[in-house]
Amino acid sequence: MPARRPRSAPLIGRFVTLTPMTEADMVALERAIRRPEVFANGFGGGPSGLPADADAFAEFFARSYTPADDALPFAVRLRGGADDGTIVGGTKLGDLDLHNESAHIGWTAYDPRVWGTAVNPEAKLLLLGLAFDHGFGRVKLQADALNARSRAAIERLGGRFEGVLRRVQRRPDGSWRDTAVYSILADEWPAVRAGLEARLAERGERPVELARAVAAP
């Protein structure tokens, strides 16, 4: 089945809903992720990439989360519980290459209060399902080579390590980033999906709520 560009529509899970990102989401996203700890390990270019103020975040938002022919950005919202509908992060299915049936899940950041909860596994489950259901054969995931936390999360999802691209991107402070590249192929997707579903099942049915969000293994 040839790859097809997914339509822009909400993706609804048990713990999160991914909604197509709009400018109206910018303030809530800034509240969630414009934090030193989010940028500390490589997201957005690392510590020097942290937007200094609301205007700088607006520029970062426009660069990172503007819809395009090859990009579907999403706001990550909690589903259920006291914080139902609250934006806790952003992510994107980008670099859509229909001819080569490849895509890239990235530009992902969350409010630190939901790190280690069901939020990221379910967001990845929804995005990977969207890609593979639309005929993509390869989905890339990547992280700053120094970002041990993100790399461990990708590996736990089932991403296969492909290697490190050296000196591939200049950071805002002028230093150079090495990028660790992972991928999941269509024929690996059933096993990856089963693993993600099992992780989510272990967490039960209780919604993720910011006031009591506790990291789980």
N, C-alpha and C. Protein backbone atom coordinates (compact mmCIF):
# COMPACT_ATOMS: atom_id res chain seq x y z
N MET A 1 0.85 -1.20 0.00
CA MET A 1 0.00 0.00 0.00
C MET A 1 0.88 1.24 0.00
N PRO A 2 0.80 2.10 -1.03
CA PRO A 2 1.62 3.32 -1.05
C PRO A 2 1.30 4.22 0.13
N ALA A 3 2.31 4.95 0.60
CA ALA A 3 2.10 5.86 1.72
C ALA A 3 1.16 6.99 1.31
N ARG A 4 0.30 7.37 2.24
CA ARG A 4 -0.64 8.46 2.04
C ARG A 4 -0.50 9.46 3.17
N ARG A 5 -0.65 10.74 2.85
CA ARG A 5 -0.57 11.75 3.90
C ARG A 5 -1.80 11.65 4.79
N PRO A 6 -1.62 11.48 6.10
CA PRO A 6 -2.79 11.42 6.98
C PRO A 6 -3.51 12.77 6.98
N ARG A 7 -4.81 12.71 7.19
CA ARG A 7 -5.55 13.96 7.34
C ARG A 7 -5.30 14.51 8.74
N SER A 8 -5.51 15.80 8.89
CA SER A 8 -5.31 16.45 10.18
C SER A 8 -6.56 16.26 11.02
N ALA A 9 -6.47 15.42 12.04
CA ALA A 9 -7.62 15.09 12.88
C ALA A 9 -7.12 14.65 14.24
N PRO A 10 -7.95 14.75 15.29
CA PRO A 10 -7.53 14.29 16.62
C PRO A 10 -7.26 12.80 16.65
N LEU A 11 -6.32 12.41 17.51
CA LEU A 11 -6.02 11.02 17.79
C LEU A 11 -6.36 10.79 19.26
N ILE A 12 -7.29 9.89 19.52
CA ILE A 12 -7.84 9.75 20.87
C ILE A 12 -7.37 8.45 21.50
N GLY A 13 -6.72 8.56 22.64
CA GLY A 13 -6.28 7.40 23.40
C GLY A 13 -7.01 7.30 24.72
N ARG A 14 -6.48 6.47 25.61
CA ARG A 14 -7.08 6.30 26.92
C ARG A 14 -6.63 7.39 27.89
N PHE A 15 -5.36 7.80 27.77
CA PHE A 15 -4.78 8.76 28.70
C PHE A 15 -4.56 10.14 28.08
N VAL A 16 -4.40 10.19 26.77
CA VAL A 16 -4.14 11.46 26.08
C VAL A 16 -4.97 11.54 24.81
N THR A 17 -5.17 12.77 24.38
CA THR A 17 -5.70 13.06 23.06
C THR A 17 -4.71 13.97 22.35
N LEU A 18 -4.37 13.62 21.13
CA LEU A 18 -3.51 14.48 20.31
C LEU A 18 -4.40 15.26 19.37
N THR A 19 -4.33 16.58 19.46
CA THR A 19 -5.15 17.43 18.61
C THR A 19 -4.24 18.23 17.67
N PRO A 20 -4.65 18.44 16.43
CA PRO A 20 -3.83 19.23 15.51
C PRO A 20 -3.46 20.58 16.14
N MET A 21 -2.18 20.90 16.12
CA MET A 21 -1.68 22.11 16.77
C MET A 21 -2.17 23.35 16.02
N THR A 22 -2.60 24.35 16.78
CA THR A 22 -2.98 25.64 16.22
C THR A 22 -2.31 26.75 17.03
N GLU A 23 -2.35 27.97 16.50
CA GLU A 23 -1.76 29.09 17.22
C GLU A 23 -2.44 29.32 18.56
N ALA A 24 -3.69 28.93 18.67
CA ALA A 24 -4.41 29.09 19.92
C ALA A 24 -3.82 28.23 21.04
N ASP A 25 -3.03 27.22 20.68
CA ASP A 25 -2.43 26.34 21.68
C ASP A 25 -1.10 26.86 22.22
N MET A 26 -0.59 27.94 21.64
CA MET A 26 0.78 28.36 21.93
C MET A 26 0.99 28.72 23.40
N VAL A 27 0.09 29.48 23.99
CA VAL A 27 0.28 29.93 25.37
C VAL A 27 0.30 28.74 26.32
N ALA A 28 -0.62 27.80 26.12
CA ALA A 28 -0.67 26.62 26.99
C ALA A 28 0.57 25.76 26.80
N LEU A 29 1.05 25.64 25.56
CA LEU A 29 2.26 24.86 25.32
C LEU A 29 3.47 25.53 25.97
N GLU A 30 3.52 26.85 25.87
CA GLU A 30 4.62 27.57 26.53
C GLU A 30 4.61 27.30 28.03
N ARG A 31 3.43 27.32 28.64
CA ARG A 31 3.32 27.06 30.06
C ARG A 31 3.83 25.67 30.41
N ALA A 32 3.61 24.72 29.50
CA ALA A 32 4.00 23.34 29.76
C ALA A 32 5.49 23.10 29.57
N ILE A 33 6.10 23.67 28.53
CA ILE A 33 7.45 23.23 28.16
C ILE A 33 8.53 24.30 28.20
N ARG A 34 8.18 25.58 28.36
CA ARG A 34 9.27 26.58 28.43
C ARG A 34 9.87 26.56 29.83
N ARG A 35 10.64 25.49 30.07
CA ARG A 35 11.23 25.23 31.37
C ARG A 35 12.67 24.78 31.17
N PRO A 36 13.58 25.21 32.03
CA PRO A 36 14.98 24.81 31.86
C PRO A 36 15.18 23.30 31.83
N GLU A 37 14.42 22.55 32.65
CA GLU A 37 14.64 21.11 32.69
C GLU A 37 14.23 20.42 31.39
N VAL A 38 13.29 21.03 30.63
CA VAL A 38 12.88 20.46 29.36
C VAL A 38 14.00 20.60 28.32
N PHE A 39 14.66 21.73 28.32
CA PHE A 39 15.71 22.01 27.33
C PHE A 39 17.09 21.53 27.79
N ALA A 40 17.21 21.07 29.03
CA ALA A 40 18.52 20.79 29.62
C ALA A 40 19.30 19.73 28.88
N ASN A 41 18.60 18.71 28.31
CA ASN A 41 19.32 17.55 27.78
C ASN A 41 19.37 17.48 26.27
N GLY A 42 18.98 18.55 25.59
CA GLY A 42 19.15 18.55 24.14
C GLY A 42 17.94 18.97 23.34
N PHE A 43 16.74 18.93 23.92
CA PHE A 43 15.57 19.38 23.17
C PHE A 43 15.74 20.84 22.77
N GLY A 44 15.34 21.16 21.54
CA GLY A 44 15.37 22.54 21.08
C GLY A 44 16.75 23.15 21.00
N GLY A 45 17.80 22.31 20.95
CA GLY A 45 19.16 22.83 20.91
C GLY A 45 19.84 22.86 22.25
N GLY A 46 19.20 22.31 23.27
CA GLY A 46 19.81 22.27 24.59
C GLY A 46 19.57 23.54 25.37
N PRO A 47 20.25 23.72 26.50
CA PRO A 47 20.00 24.86 27.38
C PRO A 47 20.02 26.22 26.67
N SER A 48 20.92 26.38 25.71
CA SER A 48 21.00 27.67 25.02
C SER A 48 19.81 27.90 24.10
N GLY A 49 19.01 26.84 23.83
CA GLY A 49 17.83 26.99 22.99
C GLY A 49 16.58 27.37 23.75
N LEU A 50 16.64 27.42 25.07
CA LEU A 50 15.47 27.79 25.87
C LEU A 50 15.03 29.21 25.53
N PRO A 51 13.81 29.39 25.03
CA PRO A 51 13.35 30.75 24.71
C PRO A 51 13.34 31.64 25.95
N ALA A 52 13.87 32.83 25.79
CA ALA A 52 14.04 33.72 26.94
C ALA A 52 12.74 34.32 27.43
N ASP A 53 11.77 34.47 26.53
CA ASP A 53 10.52 35.11 26.91
C ASP A 53 9.41 34.66 25.96
N ALA A 54 8.22 35.24 26.13
CA ALA A 54 7.07 34.83 25.32
C ALA A 54 7.30 35.09 23.84
N ASP A 55 7.95 36.20 23.50
CA ASP A 55 8.19 36.50 22.09
C ASP A 55 9.14 35.47 21.47
N ALA A 56 10.18 35.11 22.21
CA ALA A 56 11.12 34.11 21.71
C ALA A 56 10.43 32.75 21.58
N PHE A 57 9.53 32.45 22.52
CA PHE A 57 8.81 31.18 22.41
C PHE A 57 7.90 31.19 21.18
N ALA A 58 7.31 32.32 20.87
CA ALA A 58 6.45 32.40 19.68
C ALA A 58 7.25 32.08 18.42
N GLU A 59 8.49 32.54 18.35
CA GLU A 59 9.34 32.22 17.20
C GLU A 59 9.68 30.73 17.19
N PHE A 60 10.00 30.17 18.35
CA PHE A 60 10.28 28.74 18.46
C PHE A 60 9.05 27.92 18.05
N PHE A 61 7.89 28.34 18.52
CA PHE A 61 6.64 27.65 18.21
C PHE A 61 6.40 27.65 16.69
N ALA A 62 6.60 28.80 16.06
CA ALA A 62 6.36 28.90 14.61
C ALA A 62 7.31 27.99 13.83
N ARG A 63 8.57 27.90 14.26
CA ARG A 63 9.54 27.04 13.59
C ARG A 63 9.23 25.56 13.79
N SER A 64 8.76 25.22 14.97
CA SER A 64 8.66 23.81 15.35
C SER A 64 7.30 23.19 15.09
N TYR A 65 6.22 23.97 15.19
CA TYR A 65 4.89 23.38 15.24
C TYR A 65 3.90 23.98 14.23
N THR A 66 4.42 24.57 13.16
CA THR A 66 3.54 25.08 12.12
C THR A 66 3.20 23.93 11.15
N PRO A 67 1.92 23.68 10.90
CA PRO A 67 1.56 22.63 9.93
C PRO A 67 2.15 22.92 8.56
N ALA A 68 2.47 21.86 7.83
CA ALA A 68 3.03 22.00 6.49
C ALA A 68 2.66 20.77 5.67
N ASP A 69 2.98 20.82 4.39
CA ASP A 69 2.68 19.67 3.53
C ASP A 69 3.34 18.39 4.04
N ASP A 70 4.51 18.54 4.67
CA ASP A 70 5.23 17.36 5.14
C ASP A 70 5.24 17.25 6.66
N ALA A 71 4.32 17.94 7.34
CA ALA A 71 4.38 17.95 8.80
C ALA A 71 3.00 18.09 9.42
N LEU A 72 2.71 17.22 10.39
CA LEU A 72 1.47 17.27 11.15
C LEU A 72 1.82 17.43 12.63
N PRO A 73 1.81 18.67 13.14
CA PRO A 73 2.11 18.87 14.55
C PRO A 73 0.86 18.68 15.41
N PHE A 74 1.08 18.19 16.64
CA PHE A 74 -0.03 17.91 17.55
C PHE A 74 0.24 18.49 18.94
N ALA A 75 -0.82 18.98 19.56
CA ALA A 75 -0.80 19.28 20.99
C ALA A 75 -1.18 18.01 21.74
N VAL A 76 -0.46 17.72 22.80
CA VAL A 76 -0.73 16.54 23.61
C VAL A 76 -1.54 16.99 24.83
N ARG A 77 -2.77 16.47 24.93
CA ARG A 77 -3.69 16.86 26.00
C ARG A 77 -4.01 15.66 26.89
N LEU A 78 -4.10 15.90 28.19
CA LEU A 78 -4.54 14.84 29.08
C LEU A 78 -6.01 14.53 28.81
N ARG A 79 -6.36 13.27 29.02
CA ARG A 79 -7.73 12.83 28.80
C ARG A 79 -8.27 12.23 30.09
N GLY A 80 -9.39 12.78 30.56
CA GLY A 80 -10.02 12.28 31.77
C GLY A 80 -9.43 12.93 33.02
N GLY A 81 -10.14 12.78 34.12
CA GLY A 81 -9.64 13.29 35.39
C GLY A 81 -9.75 14.79 35.52
N ALA A 82 -9.13 15.32 36.57
CA ALA A 82 -9.25 16.74 36.89
C ALA A 82 -8.62 17.65 35.85
N ASP A 83 -7.64 17.13 35.11
CA ASP A 83 -6.92 17.96 34.14
C ASP A 83 -7.31 17.64 32.70
N ASP A 84 -8.49 17.09 32.51
CA ASP A 84 -8.95 16.72 31.17
C ASP A 84 -8.83 17.90 30.21
N GLY A 85 -8.17 17.68 29.08
CA GLY A 85 -8.03 18.72 28.06
C GLY A 85 -6.81 19.60 28.22
N THR A 86 -6.09 19.49 29.34
CA THR A 86 -4.92 20.33 29.56
C THR A 86 -3.77 19.94 28.63
N ILE A 87 -3.18 20.92 27.98
CA ILE A 87 -2.02 20.67 27.12
C ILE A 87 -0.79 20.44 27.99
N VAL A 88 -0.15 19.29 27.80
CA VAL A 88 1.05 18.96 28.57
C VAL A 88 2.27 18.75 27.68
N GLY A 89 2.12 19.00 26.38
CA GLY A 89 3.27 18.84 25.50
C GLY A 89 2.91 19.02 24.05
N GLY A 90 3.93 18.88 23.23
CA GLY A 90 3.76 18.97 21.78
C GLY A 90 4.60 17.91 21.11
N THR A 91 4.19 17.49 19.91
CA THR A 91 4.93 16.51 19.14
C THR A 91 4.57 16.67 17.67
N LYS A 92 5.24 15.95 16.80
CA LYS A 92 4.98 16.14 15.37
C LYS A 92 5.32 14.87 14.59
N LEU A 93 4.47 14.56 13.64
CA LEU A 93 4.79 13.58 12.60
C LEU A 93 5.25 14.38 11.40
N GLY A 94 6.55 14.38 11.17
CA GLY A 94 7.11 15.26 10.15
C GLY A 94 7.97 14.52 9.14
N ASP A 95 8.62 15.30 8.28
CA ASP A 95 9.47 14.76 7.21
C ASP A 95 8.73 13.69 6.43
N LEU A 96 7.46 13.95 6.11
CA LEU A 96 6.65 12.96 5.40
C LEU A 96 7.14 12.84 3.96
N ASP A 97 7.68 11.67 3.65
CA ASP A 97 8.21 11.38 2.32
C ASP A 97 7.37 10.24 1.75
N LEU A 98 6.34 10.60 0.98
CA LEU A 98 5.42 9.59 0.49
C LEU A 98 6.09 8.63 -0.49
N HIS A 99 6.96 9.14 -1.33
CA HIS A 99 7.61 8.28 -2.32
C HIS A 99 8.44 7.19 -1.65
N ASN A 100 9.19 7.58 -0.62
CA ASN A 100 10.05 6.63 0.07
C ASN A 100 9.40 6.01 1.30
N GLU A 101 8.14 6.35 1.52
CA GLU A 101 7.33 5.77 2.60
C GLU A 101 8.01 5.91 3.96
N SER A 102 8.56 7.10 4.21
CA SER A 102 9.25 7.34 5.48
C SER A 102 8.69 8.57 6.16
N ALA A 103 8.78 8.58 7.49
CA ALA A 103 8.31 9.69 8.30
C ALA A 103 9.20 9.79 9.54
N HIS A 104 8.98 10.83 10.30
CA HIS A 104 9.83 11.12 11.47
C HIS A 104 8.93 11.60 12.59
N ILE A 105 8.95 10.91 13.71
CA ILE A 105 8.25 11.38 14.92
C ILE A 105 9.28 12.11 15.77
N GLY A 106 9.02 13.38 16.04
CA GLY A 106 9.97 14.16 16.81
C GLY A 106 9.38 15.47 17.29
N TRP A 107 10.28 16.43 17.59
CA TRP A 107 9.87 17.74 18.11
C TRP A 107 9.01 17.55 19.37
N THR A 108 9.35 16.53 20.16
CA THR A 108 8.50 16.11 21.27
C THR A 108 9.03 16.64 22.59
N ALA A 109 8.16 17.29 23.34
CA ALA A 109 8.52 17.77 24.67
C ALA A 109 7.28 17.77 25.54
N TYR A 110 7.48 17.48 26.83
CA TYR A 110 6.37 17.41 27.77
C TYR A 110 6.67 18.20 29.04
N ASP A 111 5.61 18.62 29.68
CA ASP A 111 5.68 19.14 31.05
C ASP A 111 6.39 18.08 31.92
N PRO A 112 7.43 18.46 32.66
CA PRO A 112 8.15 17.46 33.46
C PRO A 112 7.26 16.68 34.43
N ARG A 113 6.12 17.24 34.79
CA ARG A 113 5.23 16.54 35.72
C ARG A 113 4.63 15.27 35.12
N VAL A 114 4.69 15.11 33.79
CA VAL A 114 4.15 13.90 33.18
C VAL A 114 5.25 12.98 32.64
N TRP A 115 6.50 13.33 32.89
CA TRP A 115 7.58 12.44 32.49
C TRP A 115 7.40 11.09 33.21
N GLY A 116 7.60 10.01 32.50
CA GLY A 116 7.55 8.70 33.11
C GLY A 116 6.15 8.17 33.34
N THR A 117 5.13 8.90 32.92
CA THR A 117 3.76 8.44 33.05
C THR A 117 3.31 7.77 31.75
N ALA A 118 2.01 7.61 31.60
CA ALA A 118 1.47 6.98 30.38
C ALA A 118 1.48 7.91 29.18
N VAL A 119 1.82 9.17 29.38
CA VAL A 119 1.66 10.17 28.31
C VAL A 119 2.51 9.83 27.09
N ASN A 120 3.82 9.67 27.26
CA ASN A 120 4.66 9.44 26.08
C ASN A 120 4.41 8.10 25.41
N PRO A 121 4.30 6.98 26.16
CA PRO A 121 4.01 5.72 25.47
C PRO A 121 2.73 5.77 24.65
N GLU A 122 1.68 6.41 25.19
CA GLU A 122 0.44 6.42 24.42
C GLU A 122 0.53 7.39 23.24
N ALA A 123 1.20 8.53 23.43
CA ALA A 123 1.37 9.44 22.30
C ALA A 123 2.12 8.75 21.16
N LYS A 124 3.17 8.00 21.49
CA LYS A 124 3.91 7.28 20.46
C LYS A 124 3.06 6.18 19.84
N LEU A 125 2.27 5.49 20.64
CA LEU A 125 1.38 4.45 20.11
C LEU A 125 0.44 5.05 19.07
N LEU A 126 -0.14 6.21 19.38
CA LEU A 126 -1.07 6.84 18.46
C LEU A 126 -0.38 7.32 17.19
N LEU A 127 0.80 7.93 17.32
CA LEU A 127 1.49 8.46 16.15
C LEU A 127 2.05 7.35 15.26
N LEU A 128 2.63 6.33 15.88
CA LEU A 128 3.12 5.21 15.09
C LEU A 128 1.98 4.52 14.36
N GLY A 129 0.85 4.35 15.05
CA GLY A 129 -0.30 3.74 14.39
C GLY A 129 -0.78 4.58 13.22
N LEU A 130 -0.78 5.90 13.38
CA LEU A 130 -1.19 6.79 12.29
C LEU A 130 -0.27 6.60 11.08
N ALA A 131 1.03 6.56 11.33
CA ALA A 131 1.99 6.42 10.22
C ALA A 131 1.84 5.07 9.53
N PHE A 132 1.87 4.00 10.29
CA PHE A 132 1.84 2.68 9.65
C PHE A 132 0.48 2.37 9.04
N ASP A 133 -0.59 2.90 9.61
CA ASP A 133 -1.91 2.71 9.01
C ASP A 133 -2.06 3.44 7.68
N HIS A 134 -1.18 4.41 7.43
CA HIS A 134 -1.22 5.16 6.17
C HIS A 134 -0.12 4.73 5.21
N GLY A 135 0.42 3.55 5.41
CA GLY A 135 1.31 2.96 4.42
C GLY A 135 2.78 3.31 4.55
N PHE A 136 3.18 4.00 5.62
CA PHE A 136 4.60 4.29 5.79
C PHE A 136 5.33 3.01 6.20
N GLY A 137 6.53 2.85 5.68
CA GLY A 137 7.30 1.65 5.96
C GLY A 137 8.38 1.84 7.00
N ARG A 138 8.77 3.10 7.24
CA ARG A 138 9.84 3.40 8.19
C ARG A 138 9.51 4.68 8.93
N VAL A 139 9.62 4.65 10.23
CA VAL A 139 9.45 5.85 11.05
C VAL A 139 10.74 6.08 11.83
N LYS A 140 11.30 7.24 11.65
CA LYS A 140 12.54 7.61 12.33
C LYS A 140 12.22 8.31 13.65
N LEU A 141 13.04 8.02 14.67
CA LEU A 141 13.03 8.76 15.92
C LEU A 141 14.48 9.11 16.22
N GLN A 142 14.74 10.27 16.77
CA GLN A 142 16.12 10.64 17.00
C GLN A 142 16.23 11.55 18.22
N ALA A 143 17.46 11.70 18.71
CA ALA A 143 17.72 12.53 19.88
C ALA A 143 19.16 13.01 19.83
N ASP A 144 19.40 14.10 20.53
CA ASP A 144 20.78 14.52 20.73
C ASP A 144 21.54 13.32 21.30
N ALA A 145 22.71 13.05 20.76
CA ALA A 145 23.47 11.88 21.21
C ALA A 145 23.81 11.96 22.69
N LEU A 146 23.81 13.16 23.27
CA LEU A 146 24.11 13.32 24.69
C LEU A 146 22.88 13.17 25.58
N ASN A 147 21.71 13.07 24.97
CA ASN A 147 20.46 13.03 25.74
C ASN A 147 20.12 11.59 26.13
N ALA A 148 20.72 11.15 27.22
CA ALA A 148 20.55 9.76 27.66
C ALA A 148 19.10 9.45 27.98
N ARG A 149 18.37 10.40 28.54
CA ARG A 149 16.97 10.16 28.91
C ARG A 149 16.12 9.88 27.68
N SER A 150 16.24 10.72 26.66
CA SER A 150 15.44 10.54 25.46
C SER A 150 15.85 9.28 24.70
N ARG A 151 17.14 8.99 24.66
CA ARG A 151 17.59 7.79 23.97
C ARG A 151 17.06 6.53 24.66
N ALA A 152 17.06 6.53 25.97
CA ALA A 152 16.52 5.37 26.70
C ALA A 152 15.04 5.21 26.43
N ALA A 153 14.31 6.34 26.35
CA ALA A 153 12.88 6.28 26.08
C ALA A 153 12.61 5.71 24.69
N ILE A 154 13.40 6.12 23.70
CA ILE A 154 13.23 5.60 22.34
C ILE A 154 13.52 4.11 22.30
N GLU A 155 14.59 3.70 22.96
CA GLU A 155 14.93 2.28 22.98
C GLU A 155 13.85 1.46 23.67
N ARG A 156 13.24 2.03 24.73
CA ARG A 156 12.20 1.31 25.44
C ARG A 156 10.93 1.19 24.59
N LEU A 157 10.71 2.15 23.71
CA LEU A 157 9.58 2.06 22.79
C LEU A 157 9.76 0.92 21.78
N GLY A 158 10.99 0.56 21.51
CA GLY A 158 11.26 -0.47 20.51
C GLY A 158 12.03 0.05 19.31
N GLY A 159 12.53 1.29 19.39
CA GLY A 159 13.31 1.83 18.29
C GLY A 159 14.65 1.11 18.14
N ARG A 160 15.01 0.81 16.90
CA ARG A 160 16.29 0.15 16.60
C ARG A 160 17.35 1.22 16.32
N PHE A 161 18.47 1.12 17.02
CA PHE A 161 19.54 2.08 16.86
C PHE A 161 20.22 1.90 15.51
N GLU A 162 20.35 2.99 14.76
CA GLU A 162 20.97 2.94 13.43
C GLU A 162 22.37 3.54 13.42
N GLY A 163 22.63 4.45 14.34
CA GLY A 163 23.95 5.07 14.35
C GLY A 163 23.87 6.53 14.77
N VAL A 164 25.03 7.19 14.74
CA VAL A 164 25.12 8.59 15.15
C VAL A 164 25.57 9.43 13.95
N LEU A 165 24.79 10.45 13.65
CA LEU A 165 25.18 11.44 12.65
C LEU A 165 26.03 12.49 13.37
N ARG A 166 27.28 12.61 12.97
CA ARG A 166 28.20 13.49 13.68
C ARG A 166 28.17 14.92 13.13
N ARG A 167 28.24 15.87 14.05
CA ARG A 167 28.32 17.30 13.72
C ARG A 167 27.24 17.69 12.71
N VAL A 168 26.00 17.33 13.03
CA VAL A 168 24.93 17.45 12.04
C VAL A 168 24.09 18.71 12.20
N GLN A 169 24.13 19.34 13.37
CA GLN A 169 23.26 20.50 13.59
C GLN A 169 23.92 21.47 14.56
N ARG A 170 23.92 22.76 14.19
CA ARG A 170 24.51 23.77 15.08
C ARG A 170 23.49 24.14 16.16
N ARG A 171 23.93 24.10 17.41
CA ARG A 171 23.09 24.53 18.51
C ARG A 171 23.09 26.06 18.60
N PRO A 172 22.09 26.63 19.32
CA PRO A 172 22.05 28.09 19.44
C PRO A 172 23.32 28.71 20.03
N ASP A 173 24.04 27.94 20.87
CA ASP A 173 25.26 28.49 21.47
C ASP A 173 26.48 28.34 20.56
N GLY A 174 26.29 27.82 19.34
CA GLY A 174 27.38 27.68 18.40
C GLY A 174 28.05 26.32 18.41
N SER A 175 27.80 25.51 19.43
CA SER A 175 28.37 24.17 19.46
C SER A 175 27.63 23.28 18.47
N TRP A 176 28.19 22.09 18.21
CA TRP A 176 27.61 21.19 17.22
C TRP A 176 27.01 19.97 17.88
N ARG A 177 25.84 19.61 17.41
CA ARG A 177 25.13 18.44 17.93
C ARG A 177 25.43 17.20 17.09
N ASP A 178 25.68 16.09 17.77
CA ASP A 178 25.64 14.77 17.16
C ASP A 178 24.25 14.19 17.42
N THR A 179 23.68 13.52 16.44
CA THR A 179 22.31 13.01 16.55
C THR A 179 22.29 11.49 16.48
N ALA A 180 21.70 10.88 17.52
CA ALA A 180 21.51 9.43 17.55
C ALA A 180 20.20 9.10 16.83
N VAL A 181 20.27 8.24 15.83
CA VAL A 181 19.13 7.92 14.98
C VAL A 181 18.64 6.50 15.25
N TYR A 182 17.31 6.40 15.38
CA TYR A 182 16.64 5.11 15.58
C TYR A 182 15.51 5.01 14.55
N SER A 183 15.00 3.80 14.36
CA SER A 183 13.86 3.65 13.48
C SER A 183 13.03 2.45 13.89
N ILE A 184 11.78 2.46 13.42
CA ILE A 184 10.88 1.33 13.53
C ILE A 184 10.33 1.08 12.14
N LEU A 185 10.41 -0.18 11.68
CA LEU A 185 9.92 -0.54 10.36
C LEU A 185 8.53 -1.16 10.46
N ALA A 186 7.83 -1.16 9.34
CA ALA A 186 6.45 -1.65 9.33
C ALA A 186 6.34 -3.08 9.84
N ASP A 187 7.30 -3.94 9.47
CA ASP A 187 7.19 -5.33 9.91
C ASP A 187 7.56 -5.51 11.37
N GLU A 188 8.15 -4.48 11.99
CA GLU A 188 8.43 -4.50 13.43
C GLU A 188 7.29 -3.91 14.25
N TRP A 189 6.38 -3.24 13.57
CA TRP A 189 5.32 -2.51 14.26
C TRP A 189 4.42 -3.41 15.11
N PRO A 190 3.99 -4.58 14.67
CA PRO A 190 3.12 -5.39 15.54
C PRO A 190 3.74 -5.69 16.91
N ALA A 191 5.02 -6.03 16.94
CA ALA A 191 5.68 -6.31 18.22
C ALA A 191 5.83 -5.05 19.05
N VAL A 192 6.17 -3.93 18.40
CA VAL A 192 6.30 -2.66 19.12
C VAL A 192 4.95 -2.25 19.69
N ARG A 193 3.91 -2.37 18.89
CA ARG A 193 2.56 -2.03 19.35
C ARG A 193 2.15 -2.88 20.55
N ALA A 194 2.42 -4.17 20.48
CA ALA A 194 2.07 -5.05 21.59
C ALA A 194 2.81 -4.65 22.87
N GLY A 195 4.07 -4.27 22.73
CA GLY A 195 4.83 -3.84 23.89
C GLY A 195 4.28 -2.57 24.51
N LEU A 196 3.92 -1.60 23.66
CA LEU A 196 3.35 -0.35 24.17
C LEU A 196 2.00 -0.60 24.83
N GLU A 197 1.19 -1.42 24.21
CA GLU A 197 -0.12 -1.72 24.79
C GLU A 197 0.02 -2.42 26.14
N ALA A 198 1.01 -3.30 26.27
CA ALA A 198 1.23 -3.98 27.54
C ALA A 198 1.68 -2.99 28.62
N ARG A 199 2.56 -2.06 28.25
CA ARG A 199 2.99 -1.04 29.22
C ARG A 199 1.82 -0.20 29.70
N LEU A 200 0.95 0.16 28.78
CA LEU A 200 -0.20 0.98 29.15
C LEU A 200 -1.18 0.18 30.01
N ALA A 201 -1.34 -1.09 29.70
CA ALA A 201 -2.26 -1.92 30.49
C ALA A 201 -1.78 -2.03 31.94
N GLU A 202 -0.47 -2.05 32.15
CA GLU A 202 0.07 -2.14 33.51
C GLU A 202 -0.29 -0.92 34.36
N ARG A 203 -0.61 0.18 33.71
CA ARG A 203 -0.88 1.42 34.44
C ARG A 203 -2.33 1.54 34.89
N GLY A 204 -3.16 0.58 34.50
CA GLY A 204 -4.55 0.63 34.93
C GLY A 204 -5.35 1.67 34.18
N GLU A 205 -6.44 2.11 34.78
CA GLU A 205 -7.36 3.02 34.11
C GLU A 205 -7.33 4.44 34.68
N ARG A 206 -6.60 4.67 35.76
CA ARG A 206 -6.62 5.99 36.40
C ARG A 206 -6.02 7.04 35.48
N PRO A 207 -6.72 8.14 35.23
CA PRO A 207 -6.16 9.19 34.37
C PRO A 207 -4.88 9.79 34.95
N VAL A 208 -4.06 10.33 34.07
CA VAL A 208 -2.89 11.08 34.52
C VAL A 208 -3.37 12.47 34.94
N GLU A 209 -3.05 12.85 36.17
CA GLU A 209 -3.42 14.17 36.68
C GLU A 209 -2.17 14.87 37.18
N LEU A 210 -2.04 16.15 36.88
CA LEU A 210 -0.80 16.87 37.16
C LEU A 210 -0.50 16.92 38.64
N ALA A 211 -1.51 17.04 39.48
CA ALA A 211 -1.27 17.17 40.90
C ALA A 211 -0.73 15.90 41.53
N ARG A 212 -0.93 14.77 40.89
CA ARG A 212 -0.49 13.52 41.47
C ARG A 212 0.27 12.66 40.47
N ALA A 213 0.74 13.28 39.39
CA ALA A 213 1.51 12.52 38.40
C ALA A 213 2.78 11.99 39.04
N VAL A 214 2.96 10.68 38.95
CA VAL A 214 4.14 10.03 39.52
C VAL A 214 4.75 9.15 38.44
N ALA A 215 6.04 9.29 38.27
CA ALA A 215 6.72 8.49 37.25
C ALA A 215 6.59 7.02 37.58
N ALA A 216 6.35 6.22 36.55
CA ALA A 216 6.26 4.78 36.71
C ALA A 216 7.34 4.13 35.86
N PRO A 217 7.77 2.94 36.20
CA PRO A 217 8.82 2.29 35.42
C PRO A 217 8.34 1.94 34.02
